[in-house]
Short mmCIF file of C-alpha atoms and ligand atoms in Angstrom, two decimals:
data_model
loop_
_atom_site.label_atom_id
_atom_site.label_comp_id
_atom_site.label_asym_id
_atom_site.label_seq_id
_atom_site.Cartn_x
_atom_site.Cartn_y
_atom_site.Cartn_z
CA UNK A 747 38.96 -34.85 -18.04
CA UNK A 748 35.80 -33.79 -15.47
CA UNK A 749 36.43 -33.43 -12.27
CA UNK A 750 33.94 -33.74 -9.67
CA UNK A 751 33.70 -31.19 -6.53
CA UNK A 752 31.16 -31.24 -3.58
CA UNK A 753 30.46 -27.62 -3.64
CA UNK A 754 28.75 -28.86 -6.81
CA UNK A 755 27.03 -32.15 -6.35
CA UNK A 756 23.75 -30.50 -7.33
CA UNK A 757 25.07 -31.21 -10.94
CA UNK A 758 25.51 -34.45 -10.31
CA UNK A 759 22.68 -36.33 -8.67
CA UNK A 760 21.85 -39.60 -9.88
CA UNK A 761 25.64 -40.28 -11.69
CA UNK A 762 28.16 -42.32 -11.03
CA UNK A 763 31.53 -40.16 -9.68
CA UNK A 764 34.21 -40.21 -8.57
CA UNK A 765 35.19 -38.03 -5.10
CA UNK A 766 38.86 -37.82 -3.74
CA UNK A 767 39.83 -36.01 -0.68
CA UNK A 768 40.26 -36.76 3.01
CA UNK A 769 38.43 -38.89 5.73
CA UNK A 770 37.26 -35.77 7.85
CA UNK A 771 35.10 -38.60 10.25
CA UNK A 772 33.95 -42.22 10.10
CA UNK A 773 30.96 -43.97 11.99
CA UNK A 774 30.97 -47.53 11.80
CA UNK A 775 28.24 -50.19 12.42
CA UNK A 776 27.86 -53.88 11.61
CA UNK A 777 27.45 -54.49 8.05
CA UNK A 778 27.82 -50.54 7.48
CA UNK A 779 30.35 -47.93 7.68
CA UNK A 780 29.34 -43.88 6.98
CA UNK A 781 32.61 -41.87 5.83
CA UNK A 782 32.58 -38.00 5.63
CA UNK A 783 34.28 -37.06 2.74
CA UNK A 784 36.10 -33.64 2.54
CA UNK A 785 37.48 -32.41 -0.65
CA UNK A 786 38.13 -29.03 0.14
CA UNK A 787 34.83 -28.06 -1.27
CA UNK A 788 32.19 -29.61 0.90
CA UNK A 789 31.76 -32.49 3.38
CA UNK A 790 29.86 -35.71 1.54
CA UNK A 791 28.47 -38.62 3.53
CA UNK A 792 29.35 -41.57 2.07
CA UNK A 793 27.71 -45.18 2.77
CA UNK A 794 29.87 -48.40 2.64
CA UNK A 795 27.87 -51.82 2.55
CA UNK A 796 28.56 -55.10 1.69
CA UNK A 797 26.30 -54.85 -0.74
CA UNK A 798 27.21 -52.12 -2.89
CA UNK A 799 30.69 -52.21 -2.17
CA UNK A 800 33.50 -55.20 -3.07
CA UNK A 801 34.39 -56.89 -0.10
CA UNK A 802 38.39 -55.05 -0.50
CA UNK A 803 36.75 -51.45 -0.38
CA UNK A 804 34.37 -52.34 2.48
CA UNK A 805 37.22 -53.65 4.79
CA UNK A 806 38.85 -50.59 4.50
CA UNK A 807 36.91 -49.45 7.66
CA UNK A 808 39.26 -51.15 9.14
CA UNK A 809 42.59 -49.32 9.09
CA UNK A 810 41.02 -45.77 7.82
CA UNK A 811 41.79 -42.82 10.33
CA UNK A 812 40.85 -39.41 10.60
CA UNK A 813 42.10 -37.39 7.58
CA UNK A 814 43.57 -40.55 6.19
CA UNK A 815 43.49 -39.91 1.90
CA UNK A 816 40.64 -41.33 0.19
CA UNK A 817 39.04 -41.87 -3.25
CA UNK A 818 35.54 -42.82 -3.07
CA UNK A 819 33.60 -43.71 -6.45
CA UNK A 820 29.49 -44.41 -6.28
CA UNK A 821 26.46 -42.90 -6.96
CA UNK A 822 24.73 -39.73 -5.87
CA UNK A 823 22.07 -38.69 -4.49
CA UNK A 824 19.45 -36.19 -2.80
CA UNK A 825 19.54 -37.46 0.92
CA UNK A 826 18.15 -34.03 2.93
CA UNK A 827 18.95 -36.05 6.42
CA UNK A 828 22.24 -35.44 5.28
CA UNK A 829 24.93 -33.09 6.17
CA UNK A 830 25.01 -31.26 2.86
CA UNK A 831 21.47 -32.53 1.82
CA UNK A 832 23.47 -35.24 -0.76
CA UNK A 833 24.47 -38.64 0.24
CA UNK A 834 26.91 -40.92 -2.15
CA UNK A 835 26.66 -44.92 -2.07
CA UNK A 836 30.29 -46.10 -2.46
CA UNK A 837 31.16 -48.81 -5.10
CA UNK A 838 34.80 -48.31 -4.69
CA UNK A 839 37.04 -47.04 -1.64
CA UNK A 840 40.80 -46.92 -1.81
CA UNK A 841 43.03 -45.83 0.60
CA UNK A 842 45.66 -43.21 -0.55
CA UNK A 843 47.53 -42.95 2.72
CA UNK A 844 46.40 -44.03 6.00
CA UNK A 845 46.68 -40.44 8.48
CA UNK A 846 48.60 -41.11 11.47
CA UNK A 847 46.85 -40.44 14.58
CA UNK A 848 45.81 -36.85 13.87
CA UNK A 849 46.17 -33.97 16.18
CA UNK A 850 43.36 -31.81 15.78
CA UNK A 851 40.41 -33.60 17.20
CA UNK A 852 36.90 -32.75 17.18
CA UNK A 853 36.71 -31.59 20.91
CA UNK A 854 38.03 -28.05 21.63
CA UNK A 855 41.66 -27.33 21.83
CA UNK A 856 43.54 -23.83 23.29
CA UNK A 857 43.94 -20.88 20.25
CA UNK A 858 48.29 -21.32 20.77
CA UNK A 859 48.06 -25.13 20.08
CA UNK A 860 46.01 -24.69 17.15
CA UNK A 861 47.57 -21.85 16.17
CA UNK A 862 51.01 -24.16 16.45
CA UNK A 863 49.07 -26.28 14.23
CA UNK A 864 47.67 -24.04 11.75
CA UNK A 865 49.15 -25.87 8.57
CA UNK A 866 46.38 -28.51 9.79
CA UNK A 867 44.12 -26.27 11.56
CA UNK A 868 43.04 -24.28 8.16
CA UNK A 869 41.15 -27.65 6.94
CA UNK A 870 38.53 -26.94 9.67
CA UNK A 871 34.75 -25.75 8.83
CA UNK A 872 35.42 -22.03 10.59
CA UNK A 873 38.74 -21.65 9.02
CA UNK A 874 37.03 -22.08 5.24
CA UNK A 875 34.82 -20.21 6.05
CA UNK A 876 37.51 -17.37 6.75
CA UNK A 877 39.61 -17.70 4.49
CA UNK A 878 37.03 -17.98 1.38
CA UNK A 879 35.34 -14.50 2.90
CA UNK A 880 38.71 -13.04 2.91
CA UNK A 881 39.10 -14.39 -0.61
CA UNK A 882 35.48 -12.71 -1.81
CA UNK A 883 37.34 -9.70 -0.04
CA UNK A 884 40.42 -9.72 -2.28
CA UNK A 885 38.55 -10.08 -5.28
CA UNK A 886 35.69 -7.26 -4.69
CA UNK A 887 39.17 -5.30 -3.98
CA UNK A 888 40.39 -5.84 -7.18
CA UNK A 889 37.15 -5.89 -9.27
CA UNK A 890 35.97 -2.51 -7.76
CA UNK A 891 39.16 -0.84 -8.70
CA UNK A 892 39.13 -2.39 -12.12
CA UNK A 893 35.80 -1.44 -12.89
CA UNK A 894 36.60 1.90 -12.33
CA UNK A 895 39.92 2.20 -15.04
CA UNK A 896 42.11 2.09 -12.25
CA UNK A 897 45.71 0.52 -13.10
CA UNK A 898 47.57 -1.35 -11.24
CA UNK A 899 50.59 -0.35 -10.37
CA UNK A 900 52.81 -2.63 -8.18
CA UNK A 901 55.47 -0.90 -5.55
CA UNK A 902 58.79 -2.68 -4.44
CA UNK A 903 58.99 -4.41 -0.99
CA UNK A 904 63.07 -3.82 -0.68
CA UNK A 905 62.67 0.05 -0.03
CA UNK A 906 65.28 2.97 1.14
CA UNK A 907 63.09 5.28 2.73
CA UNK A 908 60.12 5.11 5.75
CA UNK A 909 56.61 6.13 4.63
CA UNK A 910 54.91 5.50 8.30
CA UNK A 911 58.12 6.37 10.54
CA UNK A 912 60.81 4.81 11.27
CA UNK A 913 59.75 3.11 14.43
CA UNK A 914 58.43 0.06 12.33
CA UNK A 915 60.80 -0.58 10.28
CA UNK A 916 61.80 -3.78 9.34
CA UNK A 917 65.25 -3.40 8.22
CA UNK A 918 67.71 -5.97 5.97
CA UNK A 919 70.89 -6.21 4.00
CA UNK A 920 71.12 -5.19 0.71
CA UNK A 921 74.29 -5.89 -0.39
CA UNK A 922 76.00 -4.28 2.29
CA UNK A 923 73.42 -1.35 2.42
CA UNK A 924 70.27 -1.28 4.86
CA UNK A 925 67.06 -1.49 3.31
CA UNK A 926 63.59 -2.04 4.63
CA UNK A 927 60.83 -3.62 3.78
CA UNK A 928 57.89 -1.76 2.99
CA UNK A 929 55.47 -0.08 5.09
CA UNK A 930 53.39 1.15 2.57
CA UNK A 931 53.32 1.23 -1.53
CA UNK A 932 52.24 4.70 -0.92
CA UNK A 933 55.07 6.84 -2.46
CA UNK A 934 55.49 5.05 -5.40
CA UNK A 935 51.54 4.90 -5.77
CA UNK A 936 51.84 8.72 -5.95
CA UNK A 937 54.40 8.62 -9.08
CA UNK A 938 51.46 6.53 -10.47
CA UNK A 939 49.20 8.64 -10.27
CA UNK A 940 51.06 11.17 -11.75
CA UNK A 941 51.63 8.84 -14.70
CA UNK A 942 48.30 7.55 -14.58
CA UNK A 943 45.82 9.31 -13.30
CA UNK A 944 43.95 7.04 -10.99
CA UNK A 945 46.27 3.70 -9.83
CA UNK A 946 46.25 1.14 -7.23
CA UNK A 947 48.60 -1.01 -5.68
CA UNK A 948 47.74 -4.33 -3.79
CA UNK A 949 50.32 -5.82 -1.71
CA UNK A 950 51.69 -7.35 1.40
CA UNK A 951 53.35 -4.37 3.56
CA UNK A 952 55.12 -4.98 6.84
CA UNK A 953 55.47 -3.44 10.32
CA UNK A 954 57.66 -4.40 12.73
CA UNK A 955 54.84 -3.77 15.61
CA UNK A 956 56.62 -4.59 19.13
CA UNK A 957 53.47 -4.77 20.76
CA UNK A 958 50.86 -7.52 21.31
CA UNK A 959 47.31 -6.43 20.26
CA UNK A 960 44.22 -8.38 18.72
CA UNK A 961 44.30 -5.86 15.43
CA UNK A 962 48.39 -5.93 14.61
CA UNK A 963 50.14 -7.73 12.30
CA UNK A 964 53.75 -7.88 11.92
CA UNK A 965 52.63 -8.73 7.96
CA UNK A 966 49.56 -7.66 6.71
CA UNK A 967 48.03 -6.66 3.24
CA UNK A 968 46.62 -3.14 1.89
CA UNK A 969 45.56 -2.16 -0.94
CA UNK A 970 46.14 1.29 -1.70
CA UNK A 971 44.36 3.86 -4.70
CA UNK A 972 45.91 6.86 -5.45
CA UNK A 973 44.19 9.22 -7.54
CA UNK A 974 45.62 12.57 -9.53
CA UNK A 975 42.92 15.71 -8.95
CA UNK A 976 40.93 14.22 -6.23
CA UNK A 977 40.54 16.79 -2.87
CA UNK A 978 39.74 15.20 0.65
CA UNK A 979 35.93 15.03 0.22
CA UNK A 980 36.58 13.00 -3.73
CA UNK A 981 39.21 10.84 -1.58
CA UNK A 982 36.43 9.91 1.19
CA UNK A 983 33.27 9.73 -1.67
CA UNK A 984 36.15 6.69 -3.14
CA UNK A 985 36.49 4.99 0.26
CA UNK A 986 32.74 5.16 1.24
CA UNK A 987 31.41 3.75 -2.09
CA UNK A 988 34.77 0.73 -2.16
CA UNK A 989 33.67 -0.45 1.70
CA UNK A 990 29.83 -0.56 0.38
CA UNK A 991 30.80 -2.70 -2.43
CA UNK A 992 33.12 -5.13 -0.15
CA UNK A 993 30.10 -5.27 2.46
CA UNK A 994 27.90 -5.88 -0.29
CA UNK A 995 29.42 -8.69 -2.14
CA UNK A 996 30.70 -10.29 0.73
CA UNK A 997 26.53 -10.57 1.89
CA UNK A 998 25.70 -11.80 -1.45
CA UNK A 999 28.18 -14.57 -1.67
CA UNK A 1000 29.17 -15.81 1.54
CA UNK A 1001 26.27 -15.62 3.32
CA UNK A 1002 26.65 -19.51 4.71
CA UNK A 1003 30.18 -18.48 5.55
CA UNK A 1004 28.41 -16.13 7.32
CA UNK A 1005 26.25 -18.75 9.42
CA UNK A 1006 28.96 -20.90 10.15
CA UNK A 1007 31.09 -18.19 12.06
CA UNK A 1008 27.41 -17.35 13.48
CA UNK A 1009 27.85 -13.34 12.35
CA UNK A 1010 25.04 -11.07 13.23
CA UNK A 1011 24.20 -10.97 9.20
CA UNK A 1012 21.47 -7.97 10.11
CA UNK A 1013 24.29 -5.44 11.54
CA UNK A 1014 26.30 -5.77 8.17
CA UNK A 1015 22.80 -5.35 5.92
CA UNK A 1016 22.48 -2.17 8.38
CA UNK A 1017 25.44 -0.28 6.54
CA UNK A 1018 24.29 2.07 4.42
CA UNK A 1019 26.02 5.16 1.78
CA UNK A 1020 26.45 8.11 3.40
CA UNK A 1021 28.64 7.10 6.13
CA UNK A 1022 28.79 9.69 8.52
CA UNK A 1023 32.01 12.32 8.31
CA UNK A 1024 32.77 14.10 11.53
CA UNK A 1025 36.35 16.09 12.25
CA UNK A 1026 39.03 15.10 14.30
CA UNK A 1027 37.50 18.28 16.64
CA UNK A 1028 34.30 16.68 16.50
CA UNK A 1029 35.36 13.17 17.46
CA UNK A 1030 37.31 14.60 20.74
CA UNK A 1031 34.11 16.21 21.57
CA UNK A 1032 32.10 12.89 21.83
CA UNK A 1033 35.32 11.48 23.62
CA UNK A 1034 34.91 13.76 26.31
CA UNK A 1035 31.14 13.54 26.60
CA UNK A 1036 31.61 10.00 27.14
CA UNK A 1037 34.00 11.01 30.44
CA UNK A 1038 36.91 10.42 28.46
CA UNK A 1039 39.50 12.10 29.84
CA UNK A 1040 41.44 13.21 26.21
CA UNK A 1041 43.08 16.41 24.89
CA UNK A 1042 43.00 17.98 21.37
CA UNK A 1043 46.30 16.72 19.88
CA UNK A 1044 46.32 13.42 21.49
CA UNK A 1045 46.36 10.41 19.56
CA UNK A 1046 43.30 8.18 19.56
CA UNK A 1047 44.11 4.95 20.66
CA UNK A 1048 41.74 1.37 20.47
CA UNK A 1049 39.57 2.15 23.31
CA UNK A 1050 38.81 5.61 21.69
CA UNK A 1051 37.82 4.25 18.84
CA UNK A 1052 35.32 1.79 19.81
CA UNK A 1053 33.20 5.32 22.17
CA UNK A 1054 33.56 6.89 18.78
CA UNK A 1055 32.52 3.78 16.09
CA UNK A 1056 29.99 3.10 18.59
CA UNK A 1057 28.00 6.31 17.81
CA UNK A 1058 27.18 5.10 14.09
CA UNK A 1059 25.55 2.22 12.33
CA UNK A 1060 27.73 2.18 9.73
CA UNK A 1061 31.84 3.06 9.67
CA UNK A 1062 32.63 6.65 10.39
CA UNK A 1063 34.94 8.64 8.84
CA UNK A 1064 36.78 11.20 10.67
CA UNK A 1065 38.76 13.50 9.21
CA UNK A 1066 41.12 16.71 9.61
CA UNK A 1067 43.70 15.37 12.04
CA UNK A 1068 46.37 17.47 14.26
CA UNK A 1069 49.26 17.60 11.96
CA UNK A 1070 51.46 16.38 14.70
CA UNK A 1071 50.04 13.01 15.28
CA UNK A 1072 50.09 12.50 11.09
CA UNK A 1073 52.42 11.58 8.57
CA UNK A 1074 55.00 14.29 7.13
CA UNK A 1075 53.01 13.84 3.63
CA UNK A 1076 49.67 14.63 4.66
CA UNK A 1077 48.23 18.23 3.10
CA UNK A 1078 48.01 21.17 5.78
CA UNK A 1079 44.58 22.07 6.10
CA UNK A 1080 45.19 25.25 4.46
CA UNK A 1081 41.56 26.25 7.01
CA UNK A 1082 43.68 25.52 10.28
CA UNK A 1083 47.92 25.22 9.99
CA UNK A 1084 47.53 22.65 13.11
CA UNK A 1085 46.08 20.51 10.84
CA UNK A 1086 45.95 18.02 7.89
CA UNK A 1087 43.78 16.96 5.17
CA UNK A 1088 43.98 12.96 6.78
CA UNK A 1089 41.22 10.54 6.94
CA UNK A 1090 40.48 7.44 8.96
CA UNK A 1091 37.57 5.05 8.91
CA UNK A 1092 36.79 3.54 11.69
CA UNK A 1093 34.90 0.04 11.52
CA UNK A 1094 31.49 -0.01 13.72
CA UNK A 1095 31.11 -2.26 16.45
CA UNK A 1096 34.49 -1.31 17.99
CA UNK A 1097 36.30 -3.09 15.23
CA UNK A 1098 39.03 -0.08 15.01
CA UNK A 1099 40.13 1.82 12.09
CA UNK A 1100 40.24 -0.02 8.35
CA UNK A 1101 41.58 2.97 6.16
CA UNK A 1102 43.87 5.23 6.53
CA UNK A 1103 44.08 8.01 3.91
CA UNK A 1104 44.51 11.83 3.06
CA UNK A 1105 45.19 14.56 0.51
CA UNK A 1106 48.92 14.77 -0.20
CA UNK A 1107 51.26 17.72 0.22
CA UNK A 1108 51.59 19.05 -2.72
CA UNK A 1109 53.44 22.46 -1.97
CA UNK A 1110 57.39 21.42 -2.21
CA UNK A 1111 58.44 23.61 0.48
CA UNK A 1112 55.97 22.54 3.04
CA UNK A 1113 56.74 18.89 2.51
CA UNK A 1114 60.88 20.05 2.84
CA UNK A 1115 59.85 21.18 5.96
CA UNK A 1116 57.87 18.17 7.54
CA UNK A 1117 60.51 15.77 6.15
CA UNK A 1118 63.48 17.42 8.39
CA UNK A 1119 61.28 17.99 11.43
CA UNK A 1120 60.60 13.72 11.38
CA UNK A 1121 64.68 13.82 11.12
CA UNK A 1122 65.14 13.18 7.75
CA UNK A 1123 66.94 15.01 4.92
CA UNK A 1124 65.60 16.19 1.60
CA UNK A 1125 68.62 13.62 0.17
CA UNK A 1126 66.20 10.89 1.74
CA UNK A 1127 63.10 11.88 -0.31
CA UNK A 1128 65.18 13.14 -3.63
CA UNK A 1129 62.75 11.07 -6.15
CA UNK A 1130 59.55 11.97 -3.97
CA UNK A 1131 60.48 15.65 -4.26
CA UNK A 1132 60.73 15.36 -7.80
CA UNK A 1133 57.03 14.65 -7.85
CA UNK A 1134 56.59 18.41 -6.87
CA UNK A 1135 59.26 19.37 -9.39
CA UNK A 1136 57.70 18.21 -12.53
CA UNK A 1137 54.29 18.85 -12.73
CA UNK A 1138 53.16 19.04 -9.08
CA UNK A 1139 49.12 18.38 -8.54
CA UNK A 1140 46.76 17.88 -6.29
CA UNK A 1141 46.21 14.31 -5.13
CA UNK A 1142 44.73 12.15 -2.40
CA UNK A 1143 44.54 8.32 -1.77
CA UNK A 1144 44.10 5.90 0.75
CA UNK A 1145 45.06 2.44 2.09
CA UNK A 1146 42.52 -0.15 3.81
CA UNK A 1147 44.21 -3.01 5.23
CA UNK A 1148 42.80 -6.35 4.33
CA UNK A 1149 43.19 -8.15 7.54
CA UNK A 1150 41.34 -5.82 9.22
CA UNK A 1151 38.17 -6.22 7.02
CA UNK A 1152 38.27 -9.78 7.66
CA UNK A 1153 37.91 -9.37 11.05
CA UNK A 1154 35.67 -7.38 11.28
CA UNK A 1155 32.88 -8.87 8.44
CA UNK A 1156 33.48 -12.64 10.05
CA UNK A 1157 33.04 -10.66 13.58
CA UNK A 1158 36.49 -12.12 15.37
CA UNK A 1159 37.42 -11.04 18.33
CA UNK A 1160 41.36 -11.56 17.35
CA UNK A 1161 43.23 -10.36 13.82
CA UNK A 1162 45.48 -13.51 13.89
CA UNK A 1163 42.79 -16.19 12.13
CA UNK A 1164 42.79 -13.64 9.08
CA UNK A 1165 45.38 -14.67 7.13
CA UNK A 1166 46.51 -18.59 6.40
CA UNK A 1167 49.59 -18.26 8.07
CA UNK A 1168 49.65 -15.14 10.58
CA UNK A 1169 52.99 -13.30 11.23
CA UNK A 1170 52.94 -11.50 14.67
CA UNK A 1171 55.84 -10.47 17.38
CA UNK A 1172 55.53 -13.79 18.75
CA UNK A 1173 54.70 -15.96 15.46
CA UNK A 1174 56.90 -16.82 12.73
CA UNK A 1175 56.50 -20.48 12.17
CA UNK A 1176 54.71 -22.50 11.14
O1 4AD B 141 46.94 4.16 8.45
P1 4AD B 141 48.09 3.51 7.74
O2 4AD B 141 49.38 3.43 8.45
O3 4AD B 141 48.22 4.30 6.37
C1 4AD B 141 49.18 4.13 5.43
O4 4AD B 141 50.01 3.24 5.42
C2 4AD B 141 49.07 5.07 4.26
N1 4AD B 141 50.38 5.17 3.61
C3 4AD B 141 48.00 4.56 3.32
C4 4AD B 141 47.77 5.47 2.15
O5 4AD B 141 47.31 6.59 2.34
N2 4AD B 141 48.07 5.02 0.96
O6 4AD B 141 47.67 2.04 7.32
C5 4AD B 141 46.54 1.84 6.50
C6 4AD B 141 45.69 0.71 7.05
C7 4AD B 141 45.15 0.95 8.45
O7 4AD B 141 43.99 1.73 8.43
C8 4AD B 141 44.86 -0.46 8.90
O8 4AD B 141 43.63 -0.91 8.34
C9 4AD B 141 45.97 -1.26 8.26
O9 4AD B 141 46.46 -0.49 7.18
N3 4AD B 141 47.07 -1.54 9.18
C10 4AD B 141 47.30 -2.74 9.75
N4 4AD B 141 46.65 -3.91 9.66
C11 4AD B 141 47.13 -4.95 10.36
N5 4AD B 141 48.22 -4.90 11.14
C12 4AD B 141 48.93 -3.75 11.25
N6 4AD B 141 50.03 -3.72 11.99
C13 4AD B 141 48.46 -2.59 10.55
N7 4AD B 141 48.90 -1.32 10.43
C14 4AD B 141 48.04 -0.70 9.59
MG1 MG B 142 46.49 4.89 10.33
#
């Protein structure tokens, strides 16, 4: 059976087809009646005359609505005054199911009433155009990894134990016993590695964040690498050459994507390997010289971030964080006790921090220690611990979180348009 598509009408100019999709508008005058298709691949103008048409199909102008079902069957052809640069003229129009009157119009509506209606809203021009960058995303994720003899190694979401504190936590029932769902993959990533070498995990990873910002999700996905024998400066070489290749692919093949959501193309072709690498010291520094008014130790928080991303071109990463700001895993810098082997990026134009990362903790007795000063017990972390039992290593990895790509490459000013169906403190439905 062929199928026909609109992305792909260029292979099909001059033959007869057949397109099915939706009525996304119709124009009608006199003895002629335009309707633009959308299949979910492309808008196509279609002309309806008495001429071409049977009398049945052209009357259908009549009772057709807004994102009423169609299937339209006629010839194709180049027609650059068109939207799309291909016009079909229609043989053949029948109805599937008339829409009823539909509530997304094409005048502007407020971001919580189309976010009410997002199970509608995502077959509008800006939301393809997220939603197949996010998708380029995903796969340059996975292909980059792959390339690279990474495996895959998937973590649970039902989980005993916190990896980014407990203040997040979502927690559940299981089976009488609380469980949460998962913060992070991490942990499990690192028994990976030590099986594998160099793994990844790719997942949806939750956080119950109680307050209302443009770049938290309550739901959000990360993908995670963990590599065995990889120091800091191996762990931020990984995460500098993966964020070139997303930025890269993501200019090759969504460039029109792009234009529609009218990004400044030229400050994403501006990103260029090295990204700069300044400490945690050295980021404080340029705080204060910017009349910040912040203290070594202190954590940074979104304002911060966009004095310090705004120094650089391309994403910074800063690295060697107070220990006390960090999680109990990270590796003491063994330089500076105060400190750990962590790593952030931070996105430029104030788009806030993408990856999160460090060297692990590989000394068992140091890692006893920062799991009872965060409250826990050694009981808590039994398997973990094991990791420095049998064959303890060095080891590093990092976790970018998807959503926050998104927004930044489209440009958004808000996180919630990022994902088809955005979970947040105040969003759960639809
Ligand atoms: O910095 P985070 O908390 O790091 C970790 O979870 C580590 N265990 C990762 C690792 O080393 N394997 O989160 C990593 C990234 C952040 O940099 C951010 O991009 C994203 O996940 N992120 C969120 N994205 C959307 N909504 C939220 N609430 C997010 N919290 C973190
Ligand atoms: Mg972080």
């Amino acid at each position: 059976m062929k199928e026909y598509f609109i992305q792909n009408a260029k292979d099909f100019i001059g033959e007869e087809v057949t397109l099915k999709g939706w009525a996304y508008n119709v124009r009608k005058s006199g003895k002629i009646w335009f309707l633009m298709l959308r299949d979910g691949t492309g808008i196509m103008q279609c002309v309806v005359t008495k001429f071409d048409a049977d009398e049945d199909s052209f009357n259908i102008k009549d009772s057709i609505t807004q994102e009423s079902s169609v299937i339209v069957t006629g010839e194709v052809k180049e027609e650059p005054r068109s939207p799309g640069g291909y016009e079909m003229l229609a043989k053949k129009v029948e109805l599937v199911s008339i829409a009823e009157e539909y509530p997304i119009s094409l005048k502007e509506h407020g971001i919580d009433y189309l976010m009410d209606k997002r199970h509608l809203w995502l077959r509008s021009k800006r939301q393809h155009a997220i939603m197949r960058i996010r998708h380029t995303i995903i796969k340059s994720i996975r292909d980059f990894f792959d390339d690279r003899d990474f495996t895959l190694i998937d973590t649970p979401i039902f989980q005993q134990a916190a990896t980014e504190g407990t203040a997040t936590l979502f927690e559940t029932d299981y089976f009488g016993e609380p469980a949460y769902l998962t913060q992070s993959g991490q942990l499990y990533g690192e028994a990976g590695a030590a099986a594998f070498g160099k793994i990844y995990c790719f997942g949806p990873t939750f956080r119950a964040e109680k307050s209302k910002t443009r770049r938290h999700l309550t739901e959000f996905w990360m993908v995670e690498p963990e590599m065995a024998y990889y120091d800091l400066d191996m762990n931020m070489d990984l995460a500098e050459a993966f964020v070139q290749y997303i930025v890269s692919q993501v200019l090759e093949h969504r460039r029109p994507e792009l234009e529609t959501l009218e990004r400044d193309i030229s400050i994403l072709e501006g990103i260029q390997t090295p990204f700069p690498r300044i400490s945690y010291t050295d980021a404080v520094k340029i705080l204060q010289k910017n009349g910040v008014d912040f203290k070594w130790g202190d954590d940074f928080g979104g304002a911060d971030e966009t004095i310090i991303s705004s120094q650089f071109k391309s994403p910074v990463m800063v690295h060697r964080y107070p220990a006390a700001i960090k999680a109990f895993y990270m590796k003491r810098d063994p330089e500076n006790e105060e400190q750990v082997l962590a790593l952030d990026m931070l996105a430029p134009e104030g788009y806030g921090e993408i990856i999160g990362g460090s060297q692990r903790e590989d000394d068992i007795d140091l890692l006893i220690q920062r799991i009872k000063a965060d409250g826990a017990t050694e009981e808590d972390y039994a398997w973990y611990l094991d990791l420095r039992r049998y064959g303890s290593f060095p080891h590093s990895g990092f976790g970018l979180g998807l959503e926050r790509v998104v927004t930044w490459l489209c440009g958004l000013k808000h996180i919630r348009e990022t994902a088809p169906f955005p979970r947040t403190m105040t969003r759960l439905n639809p």
